[in-house]
Short mmCIF file of C-alpha atoms in Angstrom, two decimals:
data_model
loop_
_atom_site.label_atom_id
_atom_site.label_comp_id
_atom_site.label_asym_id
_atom_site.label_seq_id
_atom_site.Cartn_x
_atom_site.Cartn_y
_atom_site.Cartn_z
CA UNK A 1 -13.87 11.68 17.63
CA UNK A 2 -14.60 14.93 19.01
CA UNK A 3 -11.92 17.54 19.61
CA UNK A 4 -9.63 16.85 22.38
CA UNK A 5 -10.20 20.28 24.12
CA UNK A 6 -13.85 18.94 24.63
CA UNK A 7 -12.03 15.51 26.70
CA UNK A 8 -13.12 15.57 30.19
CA UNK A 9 -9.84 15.10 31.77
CA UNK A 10 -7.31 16.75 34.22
CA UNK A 11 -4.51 16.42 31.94
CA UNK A 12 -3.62 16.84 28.77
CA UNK A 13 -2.08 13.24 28.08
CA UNK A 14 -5.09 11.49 30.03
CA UNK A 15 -7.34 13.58 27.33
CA UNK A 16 -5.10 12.31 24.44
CA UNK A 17 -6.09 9.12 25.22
CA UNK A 18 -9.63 9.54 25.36
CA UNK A 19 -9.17 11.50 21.95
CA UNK A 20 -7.77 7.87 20.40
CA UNK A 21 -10.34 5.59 22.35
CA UNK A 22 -12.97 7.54 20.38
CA UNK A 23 -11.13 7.87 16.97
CA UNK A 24 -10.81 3.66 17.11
CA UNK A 25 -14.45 3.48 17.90
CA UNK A 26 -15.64 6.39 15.67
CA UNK A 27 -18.31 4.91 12.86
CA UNK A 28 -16.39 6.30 10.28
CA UNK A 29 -13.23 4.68 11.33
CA UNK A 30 -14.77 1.41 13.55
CA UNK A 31 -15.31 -2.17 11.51
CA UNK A 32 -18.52 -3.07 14.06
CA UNK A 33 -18.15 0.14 16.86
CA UNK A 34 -21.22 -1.20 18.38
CA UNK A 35 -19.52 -4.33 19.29
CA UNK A 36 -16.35 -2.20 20.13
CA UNK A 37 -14.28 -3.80 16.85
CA UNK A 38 -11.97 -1.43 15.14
CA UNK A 39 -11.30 -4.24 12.49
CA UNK A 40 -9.84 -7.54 11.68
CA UNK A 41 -13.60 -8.58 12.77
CA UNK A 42 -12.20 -9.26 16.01
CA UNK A 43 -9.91 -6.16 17.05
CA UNK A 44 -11.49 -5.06 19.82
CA UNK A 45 -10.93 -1.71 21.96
CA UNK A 46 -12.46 -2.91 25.11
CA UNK A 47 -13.85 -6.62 26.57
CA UNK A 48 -17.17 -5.09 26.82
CA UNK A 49 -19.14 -1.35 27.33
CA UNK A 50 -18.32 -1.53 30.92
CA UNK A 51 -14.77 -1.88 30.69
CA UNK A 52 -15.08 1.32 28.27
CA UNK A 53 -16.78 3.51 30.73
CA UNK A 54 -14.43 2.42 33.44
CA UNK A 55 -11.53 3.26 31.57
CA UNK A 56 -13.11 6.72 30.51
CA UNK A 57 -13.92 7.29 34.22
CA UNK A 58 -10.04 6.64 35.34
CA UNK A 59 -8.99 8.97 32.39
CA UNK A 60 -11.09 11.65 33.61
CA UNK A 61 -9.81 11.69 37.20
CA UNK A 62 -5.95 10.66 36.17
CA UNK A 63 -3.49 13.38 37.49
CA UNK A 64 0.01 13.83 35.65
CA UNK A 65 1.62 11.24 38.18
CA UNK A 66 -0.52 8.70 37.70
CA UNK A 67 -0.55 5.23 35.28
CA UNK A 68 -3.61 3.48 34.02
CA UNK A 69 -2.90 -0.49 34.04
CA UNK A 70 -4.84 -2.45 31.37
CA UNK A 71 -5.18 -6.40 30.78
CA UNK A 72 -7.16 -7.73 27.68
CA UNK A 73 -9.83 -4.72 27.66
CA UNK A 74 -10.04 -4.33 31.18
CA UNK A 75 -8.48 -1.51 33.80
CA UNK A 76 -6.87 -3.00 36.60
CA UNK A 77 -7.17 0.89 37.77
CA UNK A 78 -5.30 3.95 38.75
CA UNK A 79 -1.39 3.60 39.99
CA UNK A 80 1.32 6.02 41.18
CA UNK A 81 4.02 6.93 38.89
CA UNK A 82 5.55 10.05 38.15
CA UNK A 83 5.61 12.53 35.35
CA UNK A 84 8.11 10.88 32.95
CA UNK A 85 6.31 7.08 32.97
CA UNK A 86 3.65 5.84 30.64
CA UNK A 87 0.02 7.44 31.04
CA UNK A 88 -1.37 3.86 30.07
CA UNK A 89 0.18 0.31 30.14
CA UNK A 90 -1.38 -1.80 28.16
CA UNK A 91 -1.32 -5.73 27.54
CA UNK A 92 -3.48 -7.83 25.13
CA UNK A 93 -4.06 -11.39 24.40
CA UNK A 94 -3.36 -12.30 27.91
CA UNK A 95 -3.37 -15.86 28.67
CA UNK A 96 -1.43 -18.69 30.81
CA UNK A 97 0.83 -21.12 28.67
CA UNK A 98 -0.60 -24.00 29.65
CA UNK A 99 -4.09 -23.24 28.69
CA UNK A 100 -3.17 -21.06 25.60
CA UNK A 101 -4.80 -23.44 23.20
CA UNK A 102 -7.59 -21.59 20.51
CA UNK A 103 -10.31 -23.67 22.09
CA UNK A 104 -9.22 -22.69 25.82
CA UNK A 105 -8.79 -19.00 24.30
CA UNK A 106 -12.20 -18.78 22.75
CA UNK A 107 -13.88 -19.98 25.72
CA UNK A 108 -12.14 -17.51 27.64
CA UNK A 109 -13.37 -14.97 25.18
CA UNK A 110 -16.74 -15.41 25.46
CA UNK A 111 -16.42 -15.16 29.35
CA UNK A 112 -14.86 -11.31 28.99
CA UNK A 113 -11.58 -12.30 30.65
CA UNK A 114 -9.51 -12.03 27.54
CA UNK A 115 -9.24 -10.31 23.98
CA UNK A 116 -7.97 -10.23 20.71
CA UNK A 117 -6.98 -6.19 20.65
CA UNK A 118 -5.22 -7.21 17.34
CA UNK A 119 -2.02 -4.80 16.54
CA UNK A 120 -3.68 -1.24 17.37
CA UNK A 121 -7.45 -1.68 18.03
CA UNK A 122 -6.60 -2.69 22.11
CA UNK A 123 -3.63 0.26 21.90
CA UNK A 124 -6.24 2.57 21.06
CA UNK A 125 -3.71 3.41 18.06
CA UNK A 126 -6.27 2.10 15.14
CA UNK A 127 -5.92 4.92 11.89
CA UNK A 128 -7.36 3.36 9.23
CA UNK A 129 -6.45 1.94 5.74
CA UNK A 130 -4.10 5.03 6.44
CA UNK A 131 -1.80 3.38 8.83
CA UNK A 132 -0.90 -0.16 6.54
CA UNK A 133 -0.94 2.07 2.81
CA UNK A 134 3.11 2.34 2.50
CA UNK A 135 3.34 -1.23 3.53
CA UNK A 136 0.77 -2.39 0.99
CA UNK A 137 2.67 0.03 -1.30
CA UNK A 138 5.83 -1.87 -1.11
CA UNK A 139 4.53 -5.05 -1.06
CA UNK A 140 2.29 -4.06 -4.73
CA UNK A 141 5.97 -2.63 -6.36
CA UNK A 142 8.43 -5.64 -4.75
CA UNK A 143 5.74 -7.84 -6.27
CA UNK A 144 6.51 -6.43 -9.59
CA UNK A 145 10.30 -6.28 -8.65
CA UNK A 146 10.27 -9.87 -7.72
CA UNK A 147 8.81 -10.66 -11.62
CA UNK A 148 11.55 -8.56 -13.32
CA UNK A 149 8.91 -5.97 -13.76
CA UNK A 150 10.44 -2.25 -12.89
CA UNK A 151 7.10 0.00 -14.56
CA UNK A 152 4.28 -0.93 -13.54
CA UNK A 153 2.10 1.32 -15.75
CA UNK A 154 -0.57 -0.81 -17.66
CA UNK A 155 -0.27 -3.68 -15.29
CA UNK A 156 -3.14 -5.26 -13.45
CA UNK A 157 -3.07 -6.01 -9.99
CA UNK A 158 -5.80 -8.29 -9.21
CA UNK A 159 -7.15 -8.24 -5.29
CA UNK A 160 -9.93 -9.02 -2.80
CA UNK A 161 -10.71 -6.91 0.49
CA UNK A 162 -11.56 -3.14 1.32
CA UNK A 163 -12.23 -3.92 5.18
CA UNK A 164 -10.11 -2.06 7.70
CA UNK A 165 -6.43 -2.86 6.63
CA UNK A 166 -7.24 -4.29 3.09
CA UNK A 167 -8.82 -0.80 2.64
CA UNK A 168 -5.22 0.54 1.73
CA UNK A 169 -5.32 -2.04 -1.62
CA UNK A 170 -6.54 0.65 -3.74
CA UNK A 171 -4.98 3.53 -2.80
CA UNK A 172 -1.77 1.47 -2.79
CA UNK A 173 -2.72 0.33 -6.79
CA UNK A 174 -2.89 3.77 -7.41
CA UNK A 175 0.39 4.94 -6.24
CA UNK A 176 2.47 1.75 -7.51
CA UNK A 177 1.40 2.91 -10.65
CA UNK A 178 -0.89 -0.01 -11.78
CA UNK A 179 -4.18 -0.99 -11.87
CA UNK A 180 -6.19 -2.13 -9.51
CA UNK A 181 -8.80 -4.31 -9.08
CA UNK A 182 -10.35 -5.02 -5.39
CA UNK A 183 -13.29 -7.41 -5.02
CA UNK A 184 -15.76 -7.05 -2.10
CA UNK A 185 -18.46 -9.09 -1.18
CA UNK A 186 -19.84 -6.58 2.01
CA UNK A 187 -21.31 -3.51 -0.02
CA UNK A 188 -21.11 -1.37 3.04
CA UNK A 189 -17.08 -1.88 3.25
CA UNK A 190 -17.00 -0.64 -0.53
CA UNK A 191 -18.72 2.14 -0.31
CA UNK A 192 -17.59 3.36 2.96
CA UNK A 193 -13.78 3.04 1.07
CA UNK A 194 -15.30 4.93 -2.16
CA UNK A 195 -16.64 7.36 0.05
CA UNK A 196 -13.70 8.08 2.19
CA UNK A 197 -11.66 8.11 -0.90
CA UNK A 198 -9.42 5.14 -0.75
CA UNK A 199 -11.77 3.65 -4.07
CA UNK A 200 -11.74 5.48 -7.40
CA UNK A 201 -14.50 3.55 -9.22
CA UNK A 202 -16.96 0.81 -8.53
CA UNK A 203 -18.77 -1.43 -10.43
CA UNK A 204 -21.26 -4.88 -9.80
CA UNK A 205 -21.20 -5.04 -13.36
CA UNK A 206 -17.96 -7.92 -14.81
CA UNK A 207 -18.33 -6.88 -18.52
CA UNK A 208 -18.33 -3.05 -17.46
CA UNK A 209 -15.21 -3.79 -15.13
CA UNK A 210 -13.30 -5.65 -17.66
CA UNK A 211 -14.14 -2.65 -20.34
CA UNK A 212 -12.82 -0.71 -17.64
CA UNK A 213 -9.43 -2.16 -17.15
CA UNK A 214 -8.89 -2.33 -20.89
CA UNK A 215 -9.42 1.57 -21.20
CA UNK A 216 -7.17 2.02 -18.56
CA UNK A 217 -4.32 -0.01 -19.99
CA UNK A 218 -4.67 2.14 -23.13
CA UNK A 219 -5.37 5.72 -21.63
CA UNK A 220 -3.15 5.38 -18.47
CA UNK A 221 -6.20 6.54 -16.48
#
């Protein structure tokens, strides 16, 4: 995202929230930004490029008073509040009881008039791998807890995933104390981890991977 100072907005919050639209949808942080998913391969920011450019628009006139409304990736617009209430109210997901079945929701999908915004992508609060690494943490050491195991050094933790929250896997290996080993079948997740710095080492090669993991039950490393 660019820097905040460079937000076209009349106040500082209004520009805050322009400054986390465009970190969710950022390449470097986005699953598909083109299709405005952050991740979960359905997390999406906005309904559709409109409802972005909309919502950018209101942000850029919004005065310190003033609450943007949003349902399922769309603005309902600009209301009066005062200084002390939300900037943005936000709701996701929306849809009526009755109809709230997957096949009534996926129709309603495709039309635009709902969204999945998962648990940060539609908040605009999407961070990265960063934001679920001490949860993955915990979950890697209570694991070993839960099997009587209190050191973790020399074990092997055995894994799949380095998308948008699975990212943290590694990183969360790391810091347990263990190894770690993450399969991947989309190249371009691994190596956007490994070059971000969530992945230590990668291999397409088993017999390399498995000489791997025995050096690093010996050496620690």
């Amino acid at each position: 995202a660019y820097p905040i100072e460079q937000s076209p907005a009349r106040c500082r919050q209004a520009a805050a929230v322009m400054h986390m639209i465009m970190n969710n949808l950022d390449p470097r942080v986005a699953q598909f930004p083109e299709e405005l998913v952050s991740y979960g391969g359905n997390g999406q920011v906005f309904s559709n490029w409109t409802q972005f450019w909309l919502t950018m628009h209101y942000l850029s006139v919004m005065e310190e008073d003033q609450t943007l409304a949003l349902f399922s990736g769309h603005p309902a617009g600009l209301f009066p509040s005062h200084t002390n209430a939300p900037r943005c109210v936000i709701s996701n997901g929306m849809m009526v009881p009755n109809y709230s079945s997957k096949e009534e929701y996926e129709k309603l999908f495709a039309m635009g008039v709902t969204m999945y915004g998962q648990m940060t992508a539609g908040s605009f609060m999407y961070i990265g791998p960063q934001g679920i690494v001490h949860g993955t943490t915990l979950t890697v050491l209570n694991a070993g807890r839960r099997l009587g195991i209190k050191d973790l050094t020399g074990k092997v933790f055995v894994t799949s995933g380095l998308g948008g929250m699975s990212g943290a896997q590694a990183k969360a290996a790391v810091i347990a104390g263990c190894i770690g080993v993450i399969a991947e079948v989309d190249k371009s997740s691994l190596m956007k981890r490994y070059n971000q710095g969530w992945l230590m080492e990668w291999t397409d090669d088993i017999d390399a991977c498995i000489n791997r993991i025995r050096s690093g039950k010996i050496y620690q490393d």
